[in-house]
């Protein structure tokens, strides 16, 4: 099968996350700067190449103090580990539009296998450029402690400030390379 290169349109894409805060709510955020290499035949992604690089310094939780803390050595240690990366190693087709994409996720210098639940949302022709555009969405859940993000603080009413389970989600719009 012929694979096509798809360029991510970061203006119409998002990589976000949520984590329990104080055991009662969720803190949410996103990374604003990222890029991806996607070489795929959308009829069957099983032989695709998928690599993602996220600029840790682009974290945005809508709170500068929290963002600064997340960038510090307590969490991402962005000075020494400026990027989060994901490289697919195997892709399993679950249905005509749903895939499990397993690969190596590297955060803070620690690499672990992670499986993403991915949906191919479809293709459309951009009326402005005439180019084909594809949409992908997906999610996974990781334990932040597995990647060396272990900082926490006790909450007076019991429990901790930051949950261990981090839900990661993404919406990707990618343009077919001419």
PDB file of C-alpha atoms in Angstrom:
ATOM      1  CA  UNK A   1       0.000   0.000   0.000  1.00  0.00           C
ATOM      2  CA  UNK A   2       1.177   3.485  -0.806  1.00  0.00           C
ATOM      3  CA  UNK A   3       1.703   5.685   2.225  1.00  0.00           C
ATOM      4  CA  UNK A   4       1.110   9.411   2.166  1.00  0.00           C
ATOM      5  CA  UNK A   5       2.800  12.052   4.296  1.00  0.00           C
ATOM      6  CA  UNK A   6       0.336  14.015   6.413  1.00  0.00           C
ATOM      7  CA  UNK A   7       1.398  17.358   7.944  1.00  0.00           C
ATOM      8  CA  UNK A   8      -0.241  18.285  11.237  1.00  0.00           C
ATOM      9  CA  UNK A   9      -2.095  21.598  11.278  1.00  0.00           C
ATOM     10  CA  UNK A  10      -1.396  22.673  14.870  1.00  0.00           C
ATOM     11  CA  UNK A  11      -3.912  25.531  14.641  1.00  0.00           C
ATOM     12  CA  UNK A  12      -6.689  22.949  14.280  1.00  0.00           C
ATOM     13  CA  UNK A  13      -5.144  20.314  16.562  1.00  0.00           C
ATOM     14  CA  UNK A  14      -4.759  19.802  20.298  1.00  0.00           C
ATOM     15  CA  UNK A  15      -2.828  17.615  22.714  1.00  0.00           C
ATOM     16  CA  UNK A  16      -4.339  17.907  26.161  1.00  0.00           C
ATOM     17  CA  UNK A  17      -4.391  16.230  29.553  1.00  0.00           C
ATOM     18  CA  UNK A  18      -6.289  16.096  32.826  1.00  0.00           C
ATOM     19  CA  UNK A  19      -5.300  14.924  36.298  1.00  0.00           C
ATOM     20  CA  UNK A  20      -7.124  14.790  39.629  1.00  0.00           C
ATOM     21  CA  UNK A  21      -6.571  17.889  41.774  1.00  0.00           C
ATOM     22  CA  UNK A  22      -7.007  17.726  45.557  1.00  0.00           C
ATOM     23  CA  UNK A  23      -8.888  14.422  45.076  1.00  0.00           C
ATOM     24  CA  UNK A  24     -12.079  16.341  44.200  1.00  0.00           C
ATOM     25  CA  UNK A  25     -11.689  17.971  40.785  1.00  0.00           C
ATOM     26  CA  UNK A  26      -9.494  17.904  37.695  1.00  0.00           C
ATOM     27  CA  UNK A  27      -6.699  20.182  36.560  1.00  0.00           C
ATOM     28  CA  UNK A  28      -6.584  20.394  32.773  1.00  0.00           C
ATOM     29  CA  UNK A  29      -4.043  21.650  30.319  1.00  0.00           C
ATOM     30  CA  UNK A  30      -2.567  21.338  26.879  1.00  0.00           C
ATOM     31  CA  UNK A  31       0.690  21.629  25.001  1.00  0.00           C
ATOM     32  CA  UNK A  32       0.561  24.372  22.385  1.00  0.00           C
ATOM     33  CA  UNK A  33       3.716  23.509  20.400  1.00  0.00           C
ATOM     34  CA  UNK A  34       4.141  20.048  18.903  1.00  0.00           C
ATOM     35  CA  UNK A  35       4.821  18.390  15.601  1.00  0.00           C
ATOM     36  CA  UNK A  36       4.322  14.953  14.156  1.00  0.00           C
ATOM     37  CA  UNK A  37       5.519  12.760  11.353  1.00  0.00           C
ATOM     38  CA  UNK A  38       2.615  10.765   9.969  1.00  0.00           C
ATOM     39  CA  UNK A  39       3.180   8.508   6.986  1.00  0.00           C
ATOM     40  CA  UNK A  40      -0.023   6.562   6.442  1.00  0.00           C
ATOM     41  CA  UNK A  41      -2.531   5.009   4.114  1.00  0.00           C
ATOM     42  CA  UNK A  42      -5.817   5.992   5.741  1.00  0.00           C
ATOM     43  CA  UNK A  43      -7.539   2.850   4.448  1.00  0.00           C
ATOM     44  CA  UNK A  44      -5.314   0.783   6.748  1.00  0.00           C
ATOM     45  CA  UNK A  45      -3.032   2.416   9.327  1.00  0.00           C
ATOM     46  CA  UNK A  46      -1.366  -0.843  10.407  1.00  0.00           C
ATOM     47  CA  UNK A  47       1.804  -0.111   8.394  1.00  0.00           C
ATOM     48  CA  UNK A  48       2.021   3.591   9.304  1.00  0.00           C
ATOM     49  CA  UNK A  49       4.859   5.623  10.739  1.00  0.00           C
ATOM     50  CA  UNK A  50       3.792   7.914  13.592  1.00  0.00           C
ATOM     51  CA  UNK A  51       6.225  10.047  15.583  1.00  0.00           C
ATOM     52  CA  UNK A  52       5.240  12.978  17.796  1.00  0.00           C
ATOM     53  CA  UNK A  53       7.437  15.569  19.524  1.00  0.00           C
ATOM     54  CA  UNK A  54       5.941  17.925  22.119  1.00  0.00           C
ATOM     55  CA  UNK A  55       7.693  21.053  23.389  1.00  0.00           C
ATOM     56  CA  UNK A  56       7.312  20.778  27.177  1.00  0.00           C
ATOM     57  CA  UNK A  57       7.808  24.547  27.530  1.00  0.00           C
ATOM     58  CA  UNK A  58       4.530  25.089  25.662  1.00  0.00           C
ATOM     59  CA  UNK A  59       2.462  23.678  28.551  1.00  0.00           C
ATOM     60  CA  UNK A  60      -0.653  25.747  29.237  1.00  0.00           C
ATOM     61  CA  UNK A  61      -2.924  25.110  32.217  1.00  0.00           C
ATOM     62  CA  UNK A  62      -4.244  28.693  32.224  1.00  0.00           C
ATOM     63  CA  UNK A  63      -2.256  29.381  35.394  1.00  0.00           C
ATOM     64  CA  UNK A  64       1.308  30.726  35.072  1.00  0.00           C
ATOM     65  CA  UNK A  65       2.368  29.707  38.596  1.00  0.00           C
ATOM     66  CA  UNK A  66       1.184  26.128  38.014  1.00  0.00           C
ATOM     67  CA  UNK A  67       2.819  26.039  34.546  1.00  0.00           C
ATOM     68  CA  UNK A  68       6.113  27.235  36.053  1.00  0.00           C
ATOM     69  CA  UNK A  69       5.898  24.543  38.744  1.00  0.00           C
ATOM     70  CA  UNK A  70       5.176  21.854  36.122  1.00  0.00           C
ATOM     71  CA  UNK A  71       8.240  22.974  34.133  1.00  0.00           C
ATOM     72  CA  UNK A  72      10.470  22.774  37.230  1.00  0.00           C
ATOM     73  CA  UNK A  73      12.521  19.801  38.442  1.00  0.00           C
ATOM     74  CA  UNK A  74       9.520  18.796  40.624  1.00  0.00           C
ATOM     75  CA  UNK A  75       7.723  17.641  37.466  1.00  0.00           C
ATOM     76  CA  UNK A  76       8.899  17.789  33.824  1.00  0.00           C
ATOM     77  CA  UNK A  77      12.352  19.280  34.487  1.00  0.00           C
ATOM     78  CA  UNK A  78      12.042  21.108  31.162  1.00  0.00           C
ATOM     79  CA  UNK A  79      15.558  22.541  31.404  1.00  0.00           C
ATOM     80  CA  UNK A  80      17.028  19.025  31.110  1.00  0.00           C
ATOM     81  CA  UNK A  81      14.125  17.337  29.256  1.00  0.00           C
ATOM     82  CA  UNK A  82      12.618  19.893  26.852  1.00  0.00           C
ATOM     83  CA  UNK A  83      10.581  17.388  24.813  1.00  0.00           C
ATOM     84  CA  UNK A  84       8.051  14.614  25.246  1.00  0.00           C
ATOM     85  CA  UNK A  85       8.180  12.095  22.396  1.00  0.00           C
ATOM     86  CA  UNK A  86       6.068   9.218  21.131  1.00  0.00           C
ATOM     87  CA  UNK A  87       7.107   6.769  18.401  1.00  0.00           C
ATOM     88  CA  UNK A  88       4.685   4.082  17.240  1.00  0.00           C
ATOM     89  CA  UNK A  89       6.020   0.520  17.234  1.00  0.00           C
ATOM     90  CA  UNK A  90       2.871  -1.437  16.335  1.00  0.00           C
ATOM     91  CA  UNK A  91      -0.593  -0.584  15.102  1.00  0.00           C
ATOM     92  CA  UNK A  92      -3.580  -2.915  15.421  1.00  0.00           C
ATOM     93  CA  UNK A  93      -6.814  -2.389  13.507  1.00  0.00           C
ATOM     94  CA  UNK A  94      -9.873  -2.858  15.743  1.00  0.00           C
ATOM     95  CA  UNK A  95     -12.500  -1.760  13.188  1.00  0.00           C
ATOM     96  CA  UNK A  96     -12.630   0.233   9.950  1.00  0.00           C
ATOM     97  CA  UNK A  97     -11.881   3.476  11.836  1.00  0.00           C
ATOM     98  CA  UNK A  98     -10.527   2.429  15.252  1.00  0.00           C
ATOM     99  CA  UNK A  99      -6.921   1.449  15.997  1.00  0.00           C
ATOM    100  CA  UNK A 100      -4.667   0.663  18.941  1.00  0.00           C
ATOM    101  CA  UNK A 101      -1.352   2.419  18.370  1.00  0.00           C
ATOM    102  CA  UNK A 102       1.339   1.139  20.719  1.00  0.00           C
ATOM    103  CA  UNK A 103       4.660   2.899  20.987  1.00  0.00           C
ATOM    104  CA  UNK A 104       7.376   4.328  23.161  1.00  0.00           C
ATOM    105  CA  UNK A 105       6.411   7.402  25.181  1.00  0.00           C
ATOM    106  CA  UNK A 106       9.347   9.336  26.628  1.00  0.00           C
ATOM    107  CA  UNK A 107       8.756  11.854  29.409  1.00  0.00           C
ATOM    108  CA  UNK A 108      11.542  13.319  31.538  1.00  0.00           C
ATOM    109  CA  UNK A 109      14.066  10.889  30.045  1.00  0.00           C
ATOM    110  CA  UNK A 110      12.037   7.786  30.917  1.00  0.00           C
ATOM    111  CA  UNK A 111      10.631   5.656  28.094  1.00  0.00           C
ATOM    112  CA  UNK A 112       7.684   3.299  28.590  1.00  0.00           C
ATOM    113  CA  UNK A 113       5.342   1.499  26.186  1.00  0.00           C
ATOM    114  CA  UNK A 114       1.908   3.106  25.902  1.00  0.00           C
ATOM    115  CA  UNK A 115      -1.142   2.207  23.807  1.00  0.00           C
ATOM    116  CA  UNK A 116      -3.276   4.972  22.314  1.00  0.00           C
ATOM    117  CA  UNK A 117      -6.918   4.366  21.375  1.00  0.00           C
ATOM    118  CA  UNK A 118      -7.159   6.170  18.017  1.00  0.00           C
ATOM    119  CA  UNK A 119     -10.124   6.982  15.771  1.00  0.00           C
ATOM    120  CA  UNK A 120      -9.711   7.998  12.136  1.00  0.00           C
ATOM    121  CA  UNK A 121     -12.404  10.676  11.991  1.00  0.00           C
ATOM    122  CA  UNK A 122     -12.382  10.784   8.180  1.00  0.00           C
ATOM    123  CA  UNK A 123     -11.135  12.834   5.255  1.00  0.00           C
ATOM    124  CA  UNK A 124     -12.360  15.979   3.582  1.00  0.00           C
ATOM    125  CA  UNK A 125     -11.242  18.260   0.790  1.00  0.00           C
ATOM    126  CA  UNK A 126     -10.294  21.730   2.053  1.00  0.00           C
ATOM    127  CA  UNK A 127     -12.383  24.212   0.034  1.00  0.00           C
ATOM    128  CA  UNK A 128      -9.702  26.884   0.439  1.00  0.00           C
ATOM    129  CA  UNK A 129      -6.628  24.937  -0.694  1.00  0.00           C
ATOM    130  CA  UNK A 130      -8.187  21.995  -2.502  1.00  0.00           C
ATOM    131  CA  UNK A 131      -5.949  19.721  -0.425  1.00  0.00           C
ATOM    132  CA  UNK A 132      -7.128  16.543   1.303  1.00  0.00           C
ATOM    133  CA  UNK A 133      -7.365  16.792   5.092  1.00  0.00           C
ATOM    134  CA  UNK A 134      -7.701  13.948   7.608  1.00  0.00           C
ATOM    135  CA  UNK A 135      -8.858  13.965  11.199  1.00  0.00           C
ATOM    136  CA  UNK A 136      -7.675  11.742  14.047  1.00  0.00           C
ATOM    137  CA  UNK A 137      -8.663  11.664  17.700  1.00  0.00           C
ATOM    138  CA  UNK A 138      -7.554   9.529  20.575  1.00  0.00           C
ATOM    139  CA  UNK A 139      -6.718   9.034  24.196  1.00  0.00           C
ATOM    140  CA  UNK A 140      -4.745   7.050  26.698  1.00  0.00           C
ATOM    141  CA  UNK A 141      -4.118   7.025  30.432  1.00  0.00           C
ATOM    142  CA  UNK A 142      -0.708   6.882  32.081  1.00  0.00           C
ATOM    143  CA  UNK A 143       0.593   6.862  35.635  1.00  0.00           C
ATOM    144  CA  UNK A 144       2.789   9.952  35.954  1.00  0.00           C
ATOM    145  CA  UNK A 145       4.991   8.250  38.572  1.00  0.00           C
ATOM    146  CA  UNK A 146       6.068   5.704  35.916  1.00  0.00           C
ATOM    147  CA  UNK A 147       7.806   8.629  34.175  1.00  0.00           C
ATOM    148  CA  UNK A 148       9.513  10.102  37.233  1.00  0.00           C
ATOM    149  CA  UNK A 149       6.881  12.777  37.945  1.00  0.00           C
ATOM    150  CA  UNK A 150       6.535  11.939  41.624  1.00  0.00           C
ATOM    151  CA  UNK A 151       6.150  15.294  43.407  1.00  0.00           C
ATOM    152  CA  UNK A 152       3.068  15.632  45.584  1.00  0.00           C
ATOM    153  CA  UNK A 153       1.719  17.273  48.708  1.00  0.00           C
ATOM    154  CA  UNK A 154      -0.721  15.989  51.316  1.00  0.00           C
ATOM    155  CA  UNK A 155      -4.178  17.539  51.541  1.00  0.00           C
ATOM    156  CA  UNK A 156      -5.386  18.332  55.069  1.00  0.00           C
ATOM    157  CA  UNK A 157      -8.695  16.507  54.530  1.00  0.00           C
ATOM    158  CA  UNK A 158      -6.892  13.376  53.329  1.00  0.00           C
ATOM    159  CA  UNK A 159      -5.325  12.329  50.071  1.00  0.00           C
ATOM    160  CA  UNK A 160      -2.919  14.259  47.906  1.00  0.00           C
ATOM    161  CA  UNK A 161      -2.813  17.406  45.793  1.00  0.00           C
ATOM    162  CA  UNK A 162      -2.055  15.708  42.441  1.00  0.00           C
ATOM    163  CA  UNK A 163      -3.466  12.383  41.270  1.00  0.00           C
ATOM    164  CA  UNK A 164      -1.231   9.723  39.769  1.00  0.00           C
ATOM    165  CA  UNK A 165      -3.439   8.919  36.763  1.00  0.00           C
ATOM    166  CA  UNK A 166      -3.118  11.324  33.839  1.00  0.00           C
ATOM    167  CA  UNK A 167      -5.605  11.173  30.990  1.00  0.00           C
ATOM    168  CA  UNK A 168      -4.127  12.294  27.683  1.00  0.00           C
ATOM    169  CA  UNK A 169      -6.321  13.187  24.717  1.00  0.00           C
ATOM    170  CA  UNK A 170      -5.680  14.556  21.260  1.00  0.00           C
ATOM    171  CA  UNK A 171      -7.486  15.898  18.219  1.00  0.00           C
ATOM    172  CA  UNK A 172      -5.339  16.076  15.101  1.00  0.00           C
ATOM    173  CA  UNK A 173      -6.071  17.685  11.738  1.00  0.00           C
ATOM    174  CA  UNK A 174      -3.497  16.707   9.149  1.00  0.00           C
ATOM    175  CA  UNK A 175      -3.067  17.910   5.566  1.00  0.00           C
ATOM    176  CA  UNK A 176      -1.951  15.599   2.786  1.00  0.00           C
ATOM    177  CA  UNK A 177       1.463  16.656   1.559  1.00  0.00           C
ATOM    178  CA  UNK A 178       1.412  17.603  -2.115  1.00  0.00           C
TER     179      UNK A 178
END
